Short mmCIF file of C-alpha atoms in Angstrom, two decimals:
data_model
loop_
_atom_site.label_atom_id
_atom_site.label_comp_id
_atom_site.label_asym_id
_atom_site.label_seq_id
_atom_site.Cartn_x
_atom_site.Cartn_y
_atom_site.Cartn_z
CA MET R 1 93.35 118.92 76.17
CA ARG R 2 92.31 121.00 79.19
CA LEU R 3 90.74 119.42 82.12
CA LEU R 4 89.29 120.59 85.41
CA LEU R 5 91.88 118.90 88.16
CA ALA R 6 90.21 117.31 91.16
CA THR R 7 92.99 119.29 92.92
CA SER R 8 91.78 122.64 92.26
CA LEU R 9 87.58 121.66 92.38
CA CYS R 10 87.58 124.68 94.94
CA THR R 11 88.42 127.28 92.01
CA THR R 12 86.61 127.76 88.84
CA ALA R 13 89.11 128.44 86.31
CA LEU R 14 90.13 125.73 83.73
CA VAL R 15 93.68 124.65 84.75
CA SER R 16 95.81 122.15 82.58
CA ALA R 17 96.18 118.54 83.31
CA LEU R 18 99.44 118.86 83.94
CA VAL R 19 99.24 121.35 86.59
CA ALA R 20 97.66 122.04 90.03
CA PRO R 21 97.23 124.85 92.12
CA ARG R 22 99.98 124.95 94.91
CA SER R 23 97.46 125.92 97.85
CA THR R 24 95.90 122.18 97.61
CA VAL R 25 98.77 120.11 95.81
CA ARG R 26 101.21 118.44 97.93
CA ARG R 27 104.25 117.80 95.61
CA GLY R 28 106.67 114.51 95.72
CA THR R 29 108.48 115.49 98.97
CA SER R 30 105.51 114.78 101.18
CA LEU R 31 105.47 111.29 100.52
CA ALA R 32 107.85 110.05 102.94
CA ALA R 33 105.23 111.34 105.82
CA GLN R 34 102.57 109.84 103.87
CA PRO R 35 103.65 106.80 101.73
CA MET R 36 101.28 106.28 99.04
CA GLU R 37 100.69 102.58 97.54
CA SER R 38 101.82 101.35 94.39
CA LEU R 39 100.25 99.14 92.02
CA ARG R 40 100.86 95.19 92.70
CA PHE R 41 100.82 92.92 89.72
CA LEU R 42 99.31 95.08 87.34
CA SER R 43 101.02 98.26 85.18
CA ALA R 44 99.34 101.44 84.32
CA ASP R 45 99.52 100.05 80.46
CA GLU R 46 97.94 97.17 81.74
CA ALA R 47 95.09 98.68 83.99
CA ARG R 48 94.66 101.24 80.86
CA ALA R 49 93.92 98.03 78.76
CA ALA R 50 92.12 96.35 80.96
CA LYS R 51 89.36 99.37 81.15
CA GLU R 52 89.65 99.65 76.96
CA THR R 53 88.78 95.72 76.42
CA TYR R 54 86.42 95.33 79.35
CA GLY R 55 85.06 98.63 80.72
CA THR R 56 85.57 99.73 84.56
CA PRO R 57 84.64 98.77 87.23
CA VAL R 58 86.44 94.94 85.99
CA TYR R 59 88.09 92.97 88.86
CA VAL R 60 91.23 91.20 87.70
CA TYR R 61 93.05 88.49 89.61
CA ASP R 62 96.54 87.41 88.97
CA ALA R 63 96.99 83.70 88.33
CA ASP R 64 100.90 83.91 89.49
CA THR R 65 99.87 85.57 92.98
CA LEU R 66 97.11 82.82 93.11
CA ARG R 67 99.96 80.08 92.54
CA ALA R 68 102.57 81.30 94.71
CA ARG R 69 100.16 81.97 98.13
CA ALA R 70 99.00 78.20 97.35
CA SER R 71 102.12 76.94 97.11
CA GLU R 72 103.13 78.40 100.14
CA ALA R 73 100.28 76.93 102.23
CA LEU R 74 100.52 73.57 100.72
CA ALA R 75 104.11 73.87 102.34
CA PHE R 76 102.75 74.66 105.67
CA PRO R 77 104.35 72.84 108.63
CA ASN R 78 102.73 69.61 109.68
CA ALA R 79 104.06 66.32 111.57
CA TYR R 80 101.71 63.88 109.57
CA GLY R 81 100.40 65.60 106.74
CA VAL R 82 98.34 68.52 105.92
CA THR R 83 95.31 69.24 103.72
CA VAL R 84 94.87 72.46 102.48
CA ARG R 85 91.12 73.79 102.07
CA TYR R 86 90.63 76.87 100.23
CA ALA R 87 87.28 78.75 101.97
CA MET R 88 85.91 79.34 98.83
CA LYS R 89 83.77 81.92 100.11
CA ALA R 90 86.51 84.37 99.61
CA CYS R 91 86.52 84.23 95.71
CA PRO R 92 84.27 81.30 94.55
CA ASN R 93 84.92 82.09 90.54
CA GLY R 94 85.05 78.83 88.47
CA ALA R 95 88.40 79.78 87.12
CA VAL R 96 89.85 80.43 90.93
CA LEU R 97 88.71 76.80 92.07
CA ARG R 98 89.81 74.95 89.16
CA LEU R 99 93.05 76.52 89.05
CA PHE R 100 93.53 75.73 92.88
CA ALA R 101 92.30 72.30 92.09
CA ASP R 102 94.82 71.38 89.93
CA MET R 103 97.12 72.38 92.46
CA GLY R 104 95.98 69.78 94.75
CA LEU R 105 93.77 71.96 97.08
CA HIS R 106 90.78 70.88 98.65
CA PHE R 107 87.98 72.95 99.77
CA ASP R 108 86.09 74.42 102.43
CA ALA R 109 82.40 75.21 101.60
CA SER R 110 79.99 77.61 103.84
CA SER R 111 76.79 76.33 102.66
CA THR R 112 75.20 73.26 100.42
CA HIS R 113 74.94 76.11 97.59
CA GLU R 114 78.96 76.57 97.44
CA VAL R 115 79.00 72.60 97.27
CA ARG R 116 76.86 72.55 94.08
CA ARG R 117 79.07 75.70 92.62
CA ALA R 118 82.30 73.67 93.35
CA MET R 119 80.91 70.60 91.64
CA ALA R 120 79.61 72.55 88.78
CA ALA R 121 83.20 73.67 88.59
CA GLY R 122 84.25 70.07 88.47
CA VAL R 123 85.17 69.85 92.05
CA PRO R 124 84.04 66.58 93.13
CA ALA R 125 82.35 66.69 96.57
CA SER R 126 84.54 64.38 98.20
CA ARG R 127 87.03 67.26 97.73
CA LEU R 128 84.76 69.51 99.95
CA SER R 129 83.78 69.96 103.53
CA LEU R 130 80.83 71.63 104.80
CA SER R 131 80.72 74.09 107.93
CA THR R 132 77.52 75.57 107.64
CA GLN R 133 75.46 78.12 110.10
CA GLN R 134 72.45 76.51 107.81
CA LEU R 135 72.54 72.61 107.27
CA ASP R 136 69.52 72.06 104.90
CA ASP R 137 68.11 68.86 103.50
CA ASP R 138 70.30 68.96 100.40
CA ALA R 139 73.45 68.73 102.68
CA PHE R 140 72.27 64.59 103.29
CA GLU R 141 71.68 64.10 99.85
CA LEU R 142 75.22 65.17 99.37
CA VAL R 143 76.49 62.92 102.26
CA ARG R 144 75.06 60.01 100.93
CA ASP R 145 75.30 59.97 97.52
CA HIS R 146 78.29 62.17 96.86
CA GLY R 147 80.74 61.83 99.81
CA LEU R 148 80.62 64.82 101.17
CA GLU R 149 82.20 65.81 104.53
CA VAL R 150 80.21 67.48 107.19
CA ASN R 151 81.20 69.34 110.13
CA ALA R 152 78.48 69.37 112.57
CA CYS R 153 78.30 73.45 113.83
CA SER R 154 75.51 72.79 116.54
CA LEU R 155 73.88 70.15 118.28
CA TYR R 156 71.11 70.55 116.03
CA GLN R 157 73.28 70.00 113.36
CA ILE R 158 74.62 66.71 115.08
CA GLU R 159 70.92 65.37 115.66
CA ALA R 160 70.12 66.05 112.33
CA LEU R 161 73.01 64.28 110.36
CA ALA R 162 72.26 61.52 112.75
CA ALA R 163 68.76 61.06 112.11
CA ASN R 164 69.39 61.09 108.24
CA VAL R 165 72.31 59.49 107.66
CA PRO R 166 73.44 57.07 110.54
CA GLY R 167 76.58 55.93 110.54
CA ALA R 168 77.84 58.60 108.49
CA LYS R 169 81.89 59.84 108.88
CA VAL R 170 81.51 63.52 110.07
CA GLY R 171 83.27 66.50 112.07
CA VAL R 172 82.38 68.59 115.11
CA ARG R 173 82.95 72.34 114.59
CA PHE R 174 83.79 73.03 118.43
CA ASN R 175 83.83 77.01 119.50
CA PRO R 176 87.06 76.54 122.06
CA GLY R 177 86.42 79.69 123.83
CA LEU R 178 88.85 81.66 122.27
CA GLY R 179 88.71 83.96 119.65
CA SER R 180 91.30 86.41 117.45
CA GLY R 181 90.45 89.13 114.65
CA GLY R 182 91.04 92.30 113.18
CA THR R 183 87.32 93.26 114.34
CA ALA R 184 84.40 91.57 116.37
CA LYS R 185 82.94 90.80 112.55
CA THR R 186 85.69 88.92 111.68
CA ASN R 187 86.30 86.89 115.41
CA VAL R 188 84.26 83.64 114.90
CA GLY R 189 85.49 82.22 118.07
CA GLY R 190 85.09 83.01 122.00
CA PRO R 191 81.77 83.70 124.23
CA SER R 192 80.91 86.38 121.42
CA SER R 193 80.59 84.11 118.78
CA SER R 194 77.78 82.04 117.09
CA PHE R 195 79.99 79.45 115.69
CA GLY R 196 80.31 75.90 116.59
CA ILE R 197 79.32 74.13 119.31
CA TRP R 198 80.24 75.78 122.52
CA HIS R 199 83.02 73.46 124.63
CA GLY R 200 81.19 73.31 127.49
CA GLU R 201 78.38 71.46 125.76
CA PHE R 202 81.06 68.53 125.05
CA ALA R 203 78.98 65.65 127.18
CA ALA R 204 75.64 66.76 125.15
CA VAL R 205 78.08 66.11 121.79
CA VAL R 206 79.12 62.44 122.48
CA ASP R 207 75.30 61.85 123.30
CA ALA R 208 74.00 63.49 120.24
CA ALA R 209 76.90 61.48 117.75
CA SER R 210 76.26 58.11 119.47
CA ASN R 211 75.07 56.75 115.92
CA LEU R 212 77.38 58.90 113.90
CA ASP R 213 81.39 57.87 113.15
CA VAL R 214 83.20 61.02 114.44
CA VAL R 215 86.87 61.17 112.60
CA ARG R 216 87.28 65.39 112.68
CA VAL R 217 87.43 68.29 115.19
CA HIS R 218 87.38 71.57 113.66
CA THR R 219 87.84 75.07 115.27
CA HIS R 220 88.20 78.20 113.45
CA ILE R 221 88.83 81.61 115.53
CA GLY R 222 88.90 84.07 113.02
CA SER R 223 91.40 86.67 111.66
CA GLY R 224 94.47 87.00 113.45
CA SER R 225 98.23 85.78 112.96
CA ASP R 226 99.95 85.30 116.80
CA PRO R 227 101.92 82.12 116.68
CA ALA R 228 100.78 82.05 120.62
CA VAL R 229 97.09 82.65 119.96
CA TRP R 230 97.29 79.78 117.44
CA THR R 231 99.37 77.48 119.69
CA ARG R 232 96.76 77.76 122.55
CA VAL R 233 94.04 77.08 120.00
CA ALA R 234 95.86 73.57 118.98
CA ARG R 235 96.41 72.69 122.46
CA LEU R 236 92.40 73.52 123.32
CA SER R 237 91.49 71.46 119.82
CA LEU R 238 93.74 68.53 120.74
CA ASP R 239 92.21 68.10 123.92
CA LEU R 240 89.15 68.02 122.37
CA CYS R 241 90.20 65.19 120.08
CA GLU R 242 91.66 63.33 122.89
CA ARG R 243 88.37 63.49 125.07
CA LEU R 244 86.93 62.13 122.35
CA GLY R 245 89.02 58.65 121.47
CA ASP R 246 91.10 57.63 118.91
CA GLY R 247 88.39 57.59 116.29
CA VAL R 248 89.42 61.16 115.40
CA LYS R 249 91.94 61.33 112.84
CA THR R 250 91.88 65.02 111.93
CA LEU R 251 92.07 68.37 113.32
CA ASN R 252 91.12 71.33 111.13
CA LEU R 253 92.66 74.33 112.41
CA GLY R 254 90.59 76.67 110.36
CA GLY R 255 92.03 79.48 108.40
CA GLY R 256 91.84 83.42 109.11
CA TYR R 257 95.55 84.24 108.52
CA LYS R 258 95.69 87.91 108.62
CA VAL R 259 96.99 89.34 105.52
CA GLY R 260 98.89 92.78 105.05
CA ARG R 261 97.34 95.29 102.50
CA MET R 262 98.50 98.36 103.08
CA ILE R 263 101.74 99.64 103.20
CA GLY R 264 103.34 99.05 106.89
CA GLU R 265 101.13 96.09 107.32
CA VAL R 266 102.43 92.34 107.88
CA SER R 267 101.16 89.09 106.75
CA THR R 268 100.89 85.72 108.59
CA ASP R 269 104.31 83.96 108.23
CA LEU R 270 102.68 80.49 107.99
CA GLY R 271 105.98 78.61 108.90
CA GLU R 272 106.34 80.74 112.06
CA VAL R 273 102.58 79.93 113.02
CA GLY R 274 102.80 76.34 112.19
CA ALA R 275 105.88 75.11 113.57
CA PRO R 276 104.88 75.22 117.22
CA VAL R 277 101.37 73.79 115.64
CA LYS R 278 103.43 71.29 114.49
CA ALA R 279 105.18 70.23 117.41
CA GLU R 280 101.89 69.98 119.55
CA PHE R 281 101.10 67.27 117.18
CA GLU R 282 103.76 65.54 117.91
CA ASP R 283 103.41 65.62 121.19
CA TYR R 284 99.78 64.39 121.07
CA ALA R 285 101.06 60.90 119.03
CA LYS R 286 103.67 60.51 121.78
CA ARG R 287 100.92 60.80 124.38
CA THR R 288 97.98 58.87 122.68
CA GLY R 289 99.76 56.62 119.72
CA VAL R 290 97.40 59.06 117.22
CA GLU R 291 99.13 60.52 114.43
CA LEU R 292 96.64 63.35 113.55
CA GLY R 293 96.43 64.63 109.76
CA LEU R 294 95.80 68.50 109.95
CA GLU R 295 94.03 70.57 108.17
CA VAL R 296 94.11 74.50 107.24
CA GLU R 297 91.39 76.59 105.48
CA PRO R 298 93.02 80.10 104.40
CA GLY R 299 90.39 82.09 102.23
CA THR R 300 92.11 85.70 102.44
CA TYR R 301 95.30 84.55 102.71
CA LEU R 302 95.38 82.82 99.18
CA VAL R 303 93.44 85.61 97.20
CA ALA R 304 93.49 88.88 99.02
CA ASN R 305 96.16 90.42 97.50
CA ALA R 306 95.98 88.71 93.95
CA GLY R 307 92.94 90.62 92.78
CA ALA R 308 92.66 94.37 91.84
CA LEU R 309 89.48 96.48 91.09
CA VAL R 310 90.01 98.84 87.91
CA SER R 311 87.91 101.66 88.12
CA THR R 312 87.11 105.18 86.52
CA ILE R 313 86.82 108.70 88.41
CA GLN R 314 83.32 109.65 87.27
CA ASP R 315 82.91 112.57 88.58
CA VAL R 316 84.45 115.46 91.45
CA ALA R 317 83.16 117.28 94.26
CA CYS R 318 84.31 119.84 96.52
CA THR R 319 83.04 121.03 100.48
CA LYS R 320 85.50 123.54 100.87
CA SER R 321 83.92 127.10 101.99
CA GLY R 322 84.93 130.16 100.27
CA GLY R 323 86.86 128.56 97.41
CA GLY R 324 90.16 128.25 99.40
CA PRO R 325 91.63 125.21 101.61
CA GLY R 326 88.70 125.94 104.42
CA GLU R 327 88.33 124.19 107.68
CA GLY R 328 86.64 120.68 107.46
CA GLY R 329 86.11 120.38 103.61
CA HIS R 330 87.31 118.03 101.06
CA ASP R 331 88.22 117.36 97.58
CA PHE R 332 86.14 114.37 96.62
CA LEU R 333 86.83 111.98 93.63
CA LYS R 334 83.69 109.93 92.38
CA LEU R 335 84.26 106.01 91.15
CA ASP R 336 82.39 104.17 89.08
CA CYS R 337 82.60 101.31 91.90
CA GLY R 338 81.52 101.47 95.27
CA MET R 339 80.02 98.99 97.93
CA THR R 340 78.29 97.52 94.62
CA ASP R 341 81.80 96.00 94.56
CA VAL R 342 84.17 96.67 97.28
CA LEU R 343 81.90 96.16 100.55
CA ARG R 344 84.42 95.95 103.00
CA PRO R 345 85.74 99.68 103.93
CA SER R 346 81.40 100.51 104.11
CA LEU R 347 81.16 97.30 106.58
CA TYR R 348 84.33 96.77 108.60
CA GLY R 349 86.25 100.07 107.91
CA ALA R 350 88.91 98.02 106.05
CA GLN R 351 91.37 99.53 104.46
CA HIS R 352 92.48 98.89 100.63
CA PRO R 353 95.26 100.74 98.77
CA LEU R 354 93.98 103.08 96.12
CA VAL R 355 96.59 103.98 93.24
CA VAL R 356 95.71 106.63 90.43
CA VAL R 357 96.44 105.68 86.89
CA ALA R 358 96.87 108.76 84.87
CA ALA R 359 94.21 108.32 81.47
CA ASP R 360 97.29 109.52 79.64
CA ALA R 361 100.39 107.46 79.68
CA ALA R 362 102.39 110.83 79.42
CA ARG R 363 101.10 111.98 82.97
CA ASP R 364 102.42 108.94 84.69
CA SER R 365 105.59 110.38 85.37
CA ASP R 366 103.86 113.21 87.30
CA ALA R 367 104.85 113.56 91.06
CA ALA R 368 101.98 116.05 92.40
CA THR R 369 100.02 114.62 95.15
CA ALA R 370 97.11 116.08 97.29
CA PRO R 371 94.65 114.21 99.76
CA TYR R 372 91.32 113.15 98.47
CA VAL R 373 88.14 111.61 100.07
CA VAL R 374 87.34 108.69 97.86
CA VAL R 375 83.68 107.40 97.57
CA GLY R 376 81.36 105.16 95.12
CA HIS R 377 78.90 105.43 92.83
CA CYS R 378 75.50 104.56 95.34
CA CYS R 379 73.26 107.01 96.57
CA GLU R 380 74.47 106.01 100.08
CA SER R 381 76.43 108.10 102.74
CA GLY R 382 78.51 105.07 103.70
CA ASP R 383 79.50 104.12 100.16
CA LEU R 384 83.28 105.37 101.35
CA LEU R 385 86.85 103.70 100.37
CA THR R 386 88.19 106.14 102.11
CA CYS R 387 87.28 105.31 105.67
CA ALA R 388 89.55 105.33 108.78
CA PRO R 389 90.79 101.94 110.17
CA ASP R 390 87.77 100.29 111.93
CA GLU R 391 85.86 103.36 111.50
CA PRO R 392 83.37 102.95 108.48
CA GLU R 393 81.45 106.12 108.88
CA THR R 394 84.74 108.55 109.72
CA LEU R 395 85.85 109.76 106.51
CA ALA R 396 90.42 109.91 106.09
CA PRO R 397 91.53 111.34 103.17
CA ARG R 398 94.03 109.54 101.31
CA GLU R 399 97.30 111.19 100.32
CA LEU R 400 97.00 110.51 96.18
CA LYS R 401 98.44 111.57 93.04
CA ALA R 402 96.92 114.63 91.75
CA CYS R 403 93.87 113.33 89.10
CA ALA R 404 91.51 114.40 87.24
CA ARG R 405 88.06 113.05 86.18
CA GLY R 406 88.36 110.03 83.38
CA ASP R 407 91.59 109.04 85.26
CA LEU R 408 91.72 105.60 86.81
CA VAL R 409 91.84 104.35 90.18
CA VAL R 410 92.89 100.82 91.08
CA VAL R 411 91.68 99.42 94.21
CA GLU R 412 94.16 96.95 95.41
CA SER R 413 93.78 93.65 97.69
CA VAL R 414 90.14 93.07 96.29
CA GLY R 415 90.76 89.56 95.79
CA ALA R 416 89.07 87.95 98.78
CA TYR R 417 85.51 88.71 100.01
CA CYS R 418 84.60 91.50 97.09
CA ALA R 419 83.36 90.08 94.01
CA ALA R 420 82.08 87.54 96.69
CA MET R 421 80.15 90.14 98.87
CA SER R 422 79.14 92.15 95.60
CA THR R 423 75.75 94.07 96.41
CA ALA R 424 75.44 94.64 93.19
CA GLY R 425 71.53 95.28 92.10
CA TYR R 426 71.49 98.50 94.58
CA ASN R 427 70.75 101.08 92.70
CA SER R 428 70.42 98.63 90.05
CA PHE R 429 74.08 98.91 89.27
CA PRO R 430 75.31 95.41 87.26
CA THR R 431 78.00 92.98 88.86
CA ALA R 432 81.24 93.87 87.56
CA PRO R 433 83.13 91.26 84.81
CA GLU R 434 86.28 89.22 86.27
CA VAL R 435 89.43 88.89 84.31
CA MET R 436 92.26 86.59 85.24
CA ARG R 437 95.66 87.79 83.96
CA GLY R 438 97.34 84.44 82.97
CA GLY R 439 100.77 83.24 83.43
CA ASP R 440 101.78 84.52 80.14
CA GLY R 441 100.46 88.45 80.71
CA ALA R 442 97.27 87.72 78.90
CA MET R 443 93.90 88.45 79.81
CA HIS R 444 90.84 86.02 80.16
CA LEU R 445 87.44 87.13 80.91
CA ILE R 446 86.26 84.72 83.52
CA ARG R 447 82.63 86.29 84.42
CA LYS R 448 80.40 88.41 82.12
CA ARG R 449 79.33 92.25 83.19
CA SER R 450 75.58 91.10 83.96
CA THR R 451 72.73 92.85 82.17
CA LEU R 452 69.44 94.91 83.17
CA ASP R 453 67.84 92.09 82.12
CA GLN R 454 69.60 89.53 83.96
CA LEU R 455 68.60 92.06 87.02
CA LEU R 456 64.96 91.47 86.22
CA GLN R 457 64.57 88.07 84.96
CA ASN R 458 63.30 86.66 88.25
CA GLU R 459 60.81 89.39 88.63
CA VAL R 460 56.80 88.65 88.18
CA GLU R 461 54.70 91.02 86.47
CA VAL R 462 51.48 91.72 88.32
CA ASP R 463 48.46 93.58 87.31
CA ALA R 464 48.75 96.87 89.36
CA ALA R 465 44.87 96.89 89.67
CA ALA R 466 45.00 93.43 91.30
CA LEU R 467 47.05 94.52 94.26
#
């Protein structure tokens, strides 16, 4: 078979899929200067098999990786016990929830809808905690009838809980005045964040919660991994616990543990972050006589690198002038996925590893590489997977294995905030299916690809003449 290589888009000649022009292809010797990513848990054969069985795009999660990260979180250093709450907004598929529930994890929900979703997966409300920007009436029923734990995130929420479930055991989420995050969009503490009650409103909190039993203080500052920052936040939070009195039994320090997705990025060392926090809890017990329990809420840390999106190069384009290397032009790979499936690059300028897998296994050992701009399938200039770090609108060509239309691109580290943040339905694209790779290597379908009928099912037909 003879294919038009994406590396030679600026020529009109048909070339073999095994050969690419010297003017554009960079050979394996360039990898030292521009190291390329490799597959994380899938093999090339498994990626091809996933396409053959489920079509593309398809999310694949790895159960072994999920279990390994959960085990690390359960070993978080603590003085008087730790409860690990999975921040389910990261990846709320029921199979993921059940896997973590079987390991003893509890769960953090960001809406009553997430609470109900977890309950539908078999998680009792008593193992769920709700911290939400929108407290609706369903929350009061869940507290009264199901034992849901709620962290009040505003003075209004405290007042609403006091009016609807007086005497309830609740938590209070404070903004301690300090934030941390990879970007402003992942920083949920400090004066630029609306999350939680500003620490300066402490007296108002005490007044509003007079007929509630405040048993937990909650803080969450964003995505970071600096032990010094976490220690400082722990001290600020413990001060709030002490001021509220010995009725407070638990301090929840949230999550936001940095995960290394790309080569050279380093993930948070939970032991390093947790050791000084443990010491702060021990000092607090010596000072107050209260042995506080610790809660942490990892989301990204547990699932990010346990997910891959298998996609197909469905088209190619070139903007290099005159058919030569040119200035300012690019070779583009157009995938059959995009911001409908991986929104983070378009939203944050987030970086995801991209790995080309040849459609033909006979080409797996090919060493030729070339720089590409990789884009999604949406009619949207912002549907870009190779943007510059933290710059969603800046094209940043990525050195990848030389490839052709029909080859696969595996987008790695999509376990967190990808399927969960899907914009499927834009351009009327369907929701991609989700598959779990079990401990024995077998693939299990855990969500089907959506259909056009499902996209249309809530539309109501109205006679145009009546409008």
